């Protein structure tokens, strides 16, 4: 929380080999964001860590980081010809500024995706991305803005691939969808019904429509309200025990401590007109 009368603090810190920016109220809420991928690594709120960061995550800038909030762009997963989940999560972003207000504080990072695209990738768009991470009492908001600076339409898919920390996924669920509707079950490779609540036991990989009134994540101990704007889909993912065992950057049993609830543009391609800006955000609030 934000202690009464406290002033937010911004500091540049190192987490192993990563340059990071920490924003906090003394004795209260805090967020830590790496310049690598502009990836949120930690959000402390209500006295607890709310994001999952694997203790085996690679934190030397050489690979994607397992946990926190990776920015997947300009492609979601392998649903297209570009590298899986794009490339901006695996390269440094430029720290632009910190804004320290009375009620909230924010960090802004920027990147030119064309300047850092991998060798051999055919992607010619001129654009600029800005990620703003805003911290307030019991609340974290992550906003991605895409500025199309080129002469042609900019198509993209992507996600804020949020890893939430759970005490036990086997006791957890995500709820809040209206009855009816259809989604996509990537485990089965088939359409699936949209149910009001989705248990988080075992392997899950579903692309579901965004819930108009937001979602609740509850494991019996930790509760969060999750809302999103701009993104058309919500992805819910947990590798389950078998796939998790094959992941070198997850510890044994790590799958029971996490669930990804992602604000995503996955099933339909979004388009940004020349000179226009697309903005999408995800907000996490203690419930």
mmCIF file of C-alpha atoms in Angstrom:
data_model
loop_
_atom_site.group_PDB
_atom_site.id
_atom_site.type_symbol
_atom_site.label_atom_id
_atom_site.label_comp_id
_atom_site.label_asym_id
_atom_site.label_seq_id
_atom_site.Cartn_x
_atom_site.Cartn_y
_atom_site.Cartn_z
ATOM 1 C CA UNK A 1 0.000 0.000 0.000
ATOM 2 C CA UNK A 2 0.950 3.675 -0.064
ATOM 3 C CA UNK A 3 1.775 4.940 3.441
ATOM 4 C CA UNK A 4 0.071 8.227 4.282
ATOM 5 C CA UNK A 5 2.258 11.189 3.461
ATOM 6 C CA UNK A 6 4.957 9.077 1.803
ATOM 7 C CA UNK A 7 6.736 10.162 -1.377
ATOM 8 C CA UNK A 8 7.405 7.601 -4.143
ATOM 9 C CA UNK A 9 11.044 6.779 -4.915
ATOM 10 C CA UNK A 10 12.678 5.778 -8.205
ATOM 11 C CA UNK A 11 16.090 4.136 -8.284
ATOM 12 C CA UNK A 12 18.201 2.291 -10.837
ATOM 13 C CA UNK A 13 19.292 -1.076 -9.474
ATOM 14 C CA UNK A 14 20.897 -4.312 -10.687
ATOM 15 C CA UNK A 15 19.269 -7.723 -10.509
ATOM 16 C CA UNK A 16 22.083 -10.155 -11.164
ATOM 17 C CA UNK A 17 23.294 -8.957 -14.592
ATOM 18 C CA UNK A 18 20.205 -6.933 -15.510
ATOM 19 C CA UNK A 19 19.854 -3.152 -15.283
ATOM 20 C CA UNK A 20 16.494 -2.491 -13.617
ATOM 21 C CA UNK A 21 14.365 0.370 -12.363
ATOM 22 C CA UNK A 22 12.621 0.153 -9.010
ATOM 23 C CA UNK A 23 9.670 2.309 -8.046
ATOM 24 C CA UNK A 24 8.365 2.197 -4.496
ATOM 25 C CA UNK A 25 6.783 3.905 -1.561
ATOM 26 C CA UNK A 26 8.974 3.460 1.535
ATOM 27 C CA UNK A 27 7.384 0.687 3.559
ATOM 28 C CA UNK A 28 4.712 0.114 0.904
ATOM 29 C CA UNK A 29 4.045 -1.104 -2.644
ATOM 30 C CA UNK A 30 6.913 -1.559 -5.092
ATOM 31 C CA UNK A 31 7.547 -2.568 -8.708
ATOM 32 C CA UNK A 32 10.788 -3.560 -10.445
ATOM 33 C CA UNK A 33 11.202 -3.366 -14.246
ATOM 34 C CA UNK A 34 14.211 -4.599 -16.245
ATOM 35 C CA UNK A 35 15.514 -2.623 -19.211
ATOM 36 C CA UNK A 36 15.838 -6.027 -20.921
ATOM 37 C CA UNK A 37 12.459 -6.423 -22.608
ATOM 38 C CA UNK A 38 10.987 -3.614 -20.475
ATOM 39 C CA UNK A 39 9.860 -6.589 -18.434
ATOM 40 C CA UNK A 40 8.157 -6.159 -15.082
ATOM 41 C CA UNK A 41 9.880 -8.625 -12.754
ATOM 42 C CA UNK A 42 8.248 -7.926 -9.398
ATOM 43 C CA UNK A 43 5.165 -6.279 -7.930
ATOM 44 C CA UNK A 44 4.900 -6.121 -4.169
ATOM 45 C CA UNK A 45 1.452 -5.162 -2.876
ATOM 46 C CA UNK A 46 -0.338 -5.811 0.393
ATOM 47 C CA UNK A 47 2.879 -7.223 1.834
ATOM 48 C CA UNK A 48 3.173 -10.033 -0.759
ATOM 49 C CA UNK A 49 4.787 -10.674 -4.126
ATOM 50 C CA UNK A 50 2.008 -10.777 -6.730
ATOM 51 C CA UNK A 51 4.000 -11.818 -9.809
ATOM 52 C CA UNK A 52 5.807 -15.114 -10.343
ATOM 53 C CA UNK A 53 9.480 -14.964 -11.319
ATOM 54 C CA UNK A 54 11.114 -18.366 -11.631
ATOM 55 C CA UNK A 55 14.137 -18.828 -9.360
ATOM 56 C CA UNK A 56 15.756 -20.434 -12.415
ATOM 57 C CA UNK A 57 14.984 -17.531 -14.762
ATOM 58 C CA UNK A 58 17.901 -16.429 -16.964
ATOM 59 C CA UNK A 59 18.807 -12.922 -15.778
ATOM 60 C CA UNK A 60 21.869 -12.123 -17.886
ATOM 61 C CA UNK A 61 20.178 -10.606 -20.942
ATOM 62 C CA UNK A 62 20.892 -13.611 -23.160
ATOM 63 C CA UNK A 63 17.373 -15.060 -23.268
ATOM 64 C CA UNK A 64 13.718 -14.486 -22.533
ATOM 65 C CA UNK A 65 12.945 -14.240 -18.803
ATOM 66 C CA UNK A 66 10.607 -16.845 -17.295
ATOM 67 C CA UNK A 67 8.151 -14.844 -15.231
ATOM 68 C CA UNK A 68 6.999 -11.320 -14.514
ATOM 69 C CA UNK A 69 5.277 -9.624 -17.462
ATOM 70 C CA UNK A 70 7.020 -10.278 -20.803
ATOM 71 C CA UNK A 71 5.943 -8.110 -23.752
ATOM 72 C CA UNK A 72 5.184 -10.453 -26.671
ATOM 73 C CA UNK A 73 5.205 -8.436 -29.927
ATOM 74 C CA UNK A 74 4.729 -8.179 -32.936
ATOM 75 C CA UNK A 75 3.524 -11.789 -32.960
ATOM 76 C CA UNK A 76 1.713 -13.902 -30.418
ATOM 77 C CA UNK A 77 3.156 -17.407 -29.976
ATOM 78 C CA UNK A 78 3.815 -19.127 -33.299
ATOM 79 C CA UNK A 79 0.639 -17.843 -34.955
ATOM 80 C CA UNK A 80 2.482 -16.331 -37.942
ATOM 81 C CA UNK A 81 5.829 -16.287 -39.794
ATOM 82 C CA UNK A 82 7.810 -14.220 -37.274
ATOM 83 C CA UNK A 83 9.841 -15.538 -34.301
ATOM 84 C CA UNK A 84 7.703 -17.074 -31.546
ATOM 85 C CA UNK A 85 6.305 -14.280 -29.341
ATOM 86 C CA UNK A 86 8.249 -11.722 -31.388
ATOM 87 C CA UNK A 87 11.560 -10.271 -30.284
ATOM 88 C CA UNK A 88 11.062 -7.120 -28.202
ATOM 89 C CA UNK A 89 11.009 -9.188 -24.978
ATOM 90 C CA UNK A 90 14.607 -10.303 -25.632
ATOM 91 C CA UNK A 91 16.327 -6.963 -26.287
ATOM 92 C CA UNK A 92 17.041 -3.835 -24.221
ATOM 93 C CA UNK A 93 14.543 -0.983 -24.202
ATOM 94 C CA UNK A 94 15.474 2.650 -23.562
ATOM 95 C CA UNK A 95 14.414 4.024 -20.211
ATOM 96 C CA UNK A 96 12.604 7.271 -21.008
ATOM 97 C CA UNK A 97 11.471 8.741 -17.704
ATOM 98 C CA UNK A 98 9.934 8.320 -14.269
ATOM 99 C CA UNK A 99 6.966 10.344 -13.096
ATOM 100 C CA UNK A 100 6.470 10.579 -9.341
ATOM 101 C CA UNK A 101 3.003 11.773 -8.364
ATOM 102 C CA UNK A 102 1.219 11.971 -5.041
ATOM 103 C CA UNK A 103 -1.312 9.212 -5.790
ATOM 104 C CA UNK A 104 0.614 7.207 -8.406
ATOM 105 C CA UNK A 105 4.035 6.885 -9.995
ATOM 106 C CA UNK A 106 5.119 5.503 -13.355
ATOM 107 C CA UNK A 107 8.077 4.322 -15.442
ATOM 108 C CA UNK A 108 8.204 4.657 -19.238
ATOM 109 C CA UNK A 109 10.342 2.609 -21.647
ATOM 110 C CA UNK A 110 10.630 2.941 -25.441
ATOM 111 C CA UNK A 111 11.969 0.903 -28.345
ATOM 112 C CA UNK A 112 12.285 0.958 -32.144
ATOM 113 C CA UNK A 113 11.432 -2.664 -33.099
ATOM 114 C CA UNK A 114 12.870 -2.390 -36.615
ATOM 115 C CA UNK A 115 16.277 -1.361 -35.271
ATOM 116 C CA UNK A 116 16.598 -4.515 -33.167
ATOM 117 C CA UNK A 117 14.838 -7.154 -35.271
ATOM 118 C CA UNK A 118 16.767 -10.425 -35.605
ATOM 119 C CA UNK A 119 18.911 -11.055 -38.659
ATOM 120 C CA UNK A 120 16.969 -12.657 -41.469
ATOM 121 C CA UNK A 121 13.560 -11.483 -40.243
ATOM 122 C CA UNK A 122 11.618 -9.729 -43.011
ATOM 123 C CA UNK A 123 9.745 -6.966 -41.181
ATOM 124 C CA UNK A 124 9.932 -3.470 -42.661
ATOM 125 C CA UNK A 125 7.548 -1.367 -40.562
ATOM 126 C CA UNK A 126 8.522 1.982 -39.050
ATOM 127 C CA UNK A 127 7.056 2.309 -35.584
ATOM 128 C CA UNK A 128 7.851 3.075 -31.971
ATOM 129 C CA UNK A 129 6.673 1.196 -28.884
ATOM 130 C CA UNK A 130 6.233 2.722 -25.441
ATOM 131 C CA UNK A 131 5.554 0.714 -22.297
ATOM 132 C CA UNK A 132 4.304 2.571 -19.227
ATOM 133 C CA UNK A 133 4.220 0.824 -15.839
ATOM 134 C CA UNK A 134 2.078 2.659 -13.280
ATOM 135 C CA UNK A 135 2.061 1.903 -9.563
ATOM 136 C CA UNK A 136 -0.611 3.063 -7.141
ATOM 137 C CA UNK A 137 -1.958 1.730 -3.868
ATOM 138 C CA UNK A 138 -2.810 -1.945 -4.378
ATOM 139 C CA UNK A 139 -2.786 -1.537 -8.155
ATOM 140 C CA UNK A 140 -0.422 -2.102 -11.085
ATOM 141 C CA UNK A 141 -1.213 -0.946 -14.633
ATOM 142 C CA UNK A 142 0.903 -1.908 -17.647
ATOM 143 C CA UNK A 143 0.149 -0.033 -20.868
ATOM 144 C CA UNK A 144 1.591 -0.668 -24.330
ATOM 145 C CA UNK A 145 1.364 2.095 -26.961
ATOM 146 C CA UNK A 146 2.213 1.383 -30.613
ATOM 147 C CA UNK A 147 2.917 4.456 -32.751
ATOM 148 C CA UNK A 148 2.851 3.703 -36.494
ATOM 149 C CA UNK A 149 5.362 6.100 -38.062
ATOM 150 C CA UNK A 150 5.374 4.438 -41.492
ATOM 151 C CA UNK A 151 3.312 4.960 -44.667
ATOM 152 C CA UNK A 152 1.491 1.607 -44.545
ATOM 153 C CA UNK A 153 -0.854 -0.189 -42.159
ATOM 154 C CA UNK A 154 0.967 -1.937 -39.289
ATOM 155 C CA UNK A 155 -0.481 -5.397 -38.455
ATOM 156 C CA UNK A 156 0.357 -7.168 -35.204
ATOM 157 C CA UNK A 157 -0.597 -9.750 -32.628
ATOM 158 C CA UNK A 158 0.906 -9.931 -29.152
ATOM 159 C CA UNK A 159 0.342 -10.050 -25.409
ATOM 160 C CA UNK A 160 1.270 -8.855 -21.974
ATOM 161 C CA UNK A 161 2.246 -12.363 -20.842
ATOM 162 C CA UNK A 162 1.529 -11.842 -17.129
ATOM 163 C CA UNK A 163 2.728 -14.528 -14.693
ATOM 164 C CA UNK A 164 0.675 -14.306 -11.491
ATOM 165 C CA UNK A 165 2.039 -15.761 -8.259
ATOM 166 C CA UNK A 166 -0.168 -18.395 -6.635
ATOM 167 C CA UNK A 167 0.116 -20.297 -3.396
ATOM 168 C CA UNK A 168 -1.285 -23.389 -5.139
ATOM 169 C CA UNK A 169 -2.641 -23.544 -8.688
ATOM 170 C CA UNK A 170 -4.507 -26.737 -7.795
ATOM 171 C CA UNK A 171 -6.800 -24.635 -5.593
ATOM 172 C CA UNK A 172 -7.063 -21.672 -7.957
ATOM 173 C CA UNK A 173 -9.476 -20.476 -10.628
ATOM 174 C CA UNK A 174 -10.078 -17.549 -12.961
ATOM 175 C CA UNK A 175 -13.675 -16.344 -13.169
ATOM 176 C CA UNK A 176 -15.766 -13.563 -14.640
ATOM 177 C CA UNK A 177 -16.650 -14.523 -18.208
ATOM 178 C CA UNK A 178 -20.305 -14.264 -19.269
ATOM 179 C CA UNK A 179 -22.067 -17.523 -20.065
ATOM 180 C CA UNK A 180 -21.691 -18.696 -23.642
ATOM 181 C CA UNK A 181 -19.180 -17.824 -26.305
ATOM 182 C CA UNK A 182 -16.343 -19.801 -27.819
ATOM 183 C CA UNK A 183 -12.609 -19.764 -27.350
ATOM 184 C CA UNK A 184 -9.658 -21.821 -28.517
ATOM 185 C CA UNK A 185 -8.064 -24.654 -26.543
ATOM 186 C CA UNK A 186 -4.451 -24.804 -27.746
ATOM 187 C CA UNK A 187 -3.790 -28.031 -25.812
ATOM 188 C CA UNK A 188 -6.469 -29.880 -27.773
ATOM 189 C CA UNK A 189 -6.124 -27.799 -30.920
ATOM 190 C CA UNK A 190 -9.867 -27.247 -31.003
ATOM 191 C CA UNK A 191 -12.568 -24.718 -30.118
ATOM 192 C CA UNK A 192 -13.767 -24.718 -26.518
ATOM 193 C CA UNK A 193 -16.755 -23.274 -24.654
ATOM 194 C CA UNK A 194 -16.282 -20.170 -22.531
ATOM 195 C CA UNK A 195 -17.343 -20.985 -18.974
ATOM 196 C CA UNK A 196 -17.921 -18.490 -16.136
ATOM 197 C CA UNK A 197 -14.989 -19.976 -14.194
ATOM 198 C CA UNK A 198 -11.862 -21.842 -15.295
ATOM 199 C CA UNK A 199 -9.993 -24.061 -12.776
ATOM 200 C CA UNK A 200 -6.213 -23.864 -13.044
ATOM 201 C CA UNK A 201 -5.286 -27.481 -12.306
ATOM 202 C CA UNK A 202 -3.057 -29.253 -14.826
ATOM 203 C CA UNK A 203 -2.019 -28.091 -18.274
ATOM 204 C CA UNK A 204 -4.082 -25.171 -19.594
ATOM 205 C CA UNK A 205 -3.623 -23.083 -22.733
ATOM 206 C CA UNK A 206 -6.783 -21.268 -23.758
ATOM 207 C CA UNK A 207 -7.440 -18.158 -25.818
ATOM 208 C CA UNK A 208 -10.702 -16.671 -24.569
ATOM 209 C CA UNK A 209 -12.584 -13.456 -25.330
ATOM 210 C CA UNK A 210 -11.865 -10.523 -23.042
ATOM 211 C CA UNK A 211 -14.351 -10.358 -20.160
ATOM 212 C CA UNK A 212 -16.201 -7.020 -20.337
ATOM 213 C CA UNK A 213 -16.419 -6.674 -16.542
ATOM 214 C CA UNK A 214 -12.956 -8.080 -15.835
ATOM 215 C CA UNK A 215 -11.778 -11.269 -14.166
ATOM 216 C CA UNK A 216 -11.064 -12.492 -10.670
ATOM 217 C CA UNK A 217 -8.114 -14.759 -9.842
ATOM 218 C CA UNK A 218 -8.460 -16.613 -6.536
ATOM 219 C CA UNK A 219 -6.352 -19.383 -5.009
ATOM 220 C CA UNK A 220 -8.011 -19.259 -1.597
ATOM 221 C CA UNK A 221 -5.316 -16.958 -0.213
ATOM 222 C CA UNK A 222 -4.374 -14.455 -2.895
ATOM 223 C CA UNK A 223 -7.084 -12.621 -4.821
ATOM 224 C CA UNK A 224 -6.688 -10.217 -7.731
ATOM 225 C CA UNK A 225 -9.079 -8.365 -10.008
ATOM 226 C CA UNK A 226 -7.765 -8.275 -13.592
ATOM 227 C CA UNK A 227 -9.089 -5.912 -16.264
ATOM 228 C CA UNK A 228 -7.889 -5.024 -19.735
ATOM 229 C CA UNK A 229 -8.585 -2.418 -22.410
ATOM 230 C CA UNK A 230 -7.672 -2.539 -26.108
ATOM 231 C CA UNK A 231 -6.723 -6.226 -26.218
ATOM 232 C CA UNK A 232 -9.402 -8.484 -27.720
ATOM 233 C CA UNK A 233 -8.448 -11.748 -25.968
ATOM 234 C CA UNK A 234 -7.403 -13.149 -22.626
ATOM 235 C CA UNK A 235 -4.998 -16.076 -22.621
ATOM 236 C CA UNK A 236 -4.879 -18.406 -19.612
ATOM 237 C CA UNK A 237 -1.826 -20.668 -19.474
ATOM 238 C CA UNK A 238 -0.180 -23.123 -17.138
ATOM 239 C CA UNK A 239 2.293 -25.723 -18.469
ATOM 240 C CA UNK A 240 1.127 -28.463 -16.130
ATOM 241 C CA UNK A 241 3.545 -30.874 -14.445
ATOM 242 C CA UNK A 242 4.719 -32.791 -17.516
ATOM 243 C CA UNK A 243 5.670 -29.807 -19.672
ATOM 244 C CA UNK A 244 7.031 -27.903 -16.669
ATOM 245 C CA UNK A 245 9.417 -30.777 -15.927
ATOM 246 C CA UNK A 246 10.978 -30.282 -19.364
ATOM 247 C CA UNK A 247 11.547 -26.540 -18.832
ATOM 248 C CA UNK A 248 15.081 -25.836 -17.654
ATOM 249 C CA UNK A 249 14.088 -22.431 -16.283
ATOM 250 C CA UNK A 250 11.317 -23.753 -14.001
ATOM 251 C CA UNK A 251 12.034 -25.517 -10.690
ATOM 252 C CA UNK A 252 10.313 -28.794 -9.744
ATOM 253 C CA UNK A 253 6.710 -28.010 -8.857
ATOM 254 C CA UNK A 254 7.007 -24.488 -10.232
ATOM 255 C CA UNK A 255 3.828 -24.904 -12.267
ATOM 256 C CA UNK A 256 1.825 -24.974 -9.032
ATOM 257 C CA UNK A 257 3.056 -21.501 -8.099
ATOM 258 C CA UNK A 258 1.944 -19.681 -11.242
ATOM 259 C CA UNK A 259 -0.787 -18.973 -13.725
ATOM 260 C CA UNK A 260 -0.479 -16.737 -16.752
ATOM 261 C CA UNK A 261 -3.489 -14.479 -17.273
ATOM 262 C CA UNK A 262 -2.557 -12.463 -20.339
ATOM 263 C CA UNK A 263 -4.065 -9.451 -22.062
ATOM 264 C CA UNK A 264 -3.647 -10.546 -25.668
ATOM 265 C CA UNK A 265 -4.311 -9.924 -29.321
ATOM 266 C CA UNK A 266 -4.115 -13.533 -30.452
ATOM 267 C CA UNK A 267 -6.961 -14.770 -32.650
ATOM 268 C CA UNK A 268 -7.414 -11.633 -34.749
ATOM 269 C CA UNK A 269 -4.716 -9.390 -36.207
ATOM 270 C CA UNK A 270 -4.915 -5.776 -35.062
ATOM 271 C CA UNK A 271 -4.047 -3.006 -37.498
ATOM 272 C CA UNK A 272 -2.610 0.448 -36.796
ATOM 273 C CA UNK A 273 -3.192 3.010 -39.556
ATOM 274 C CA UNK A 274 -0.316 5.215 -40.772
ATOM 275 C CA UNK A 275 0.265 8.019 -38.280
ATOM 276 C CA UNK A 276 -2.064 6.431 -35.709
ATOM 277 C CA UNK A 277 -1.442 5.025 -32.235
ATOM 278 C CA UNK A 278 -2.875 1.846 -30.713
ATOM 279 C CA UNK A 279 -2.985 1.550 -26.916
ATOM 280 C CA UNK A 280 -3.809 -1.473 -24.774
ATOM 281 C CA UNK A 281 -3.368 -2.014 -21.060
ATOM 282 C CA UNK A 282 -3.826 -4.554 -18.299
ATOM 283 C CA UNK A 283 -4.634 -3.583 -14.710
ATOM 284 C CA UNK A 284 -4.101 -5.769 -11.638
ATOM 285 C CA UNK A 285 -5.836 -4.751 -8.400
ATOM 286 C CA UNK A 286 -5.836 -6.382 -4.968
ATOM 287 C CA UNK A 287 -9.280 -7.823 -4.319
#
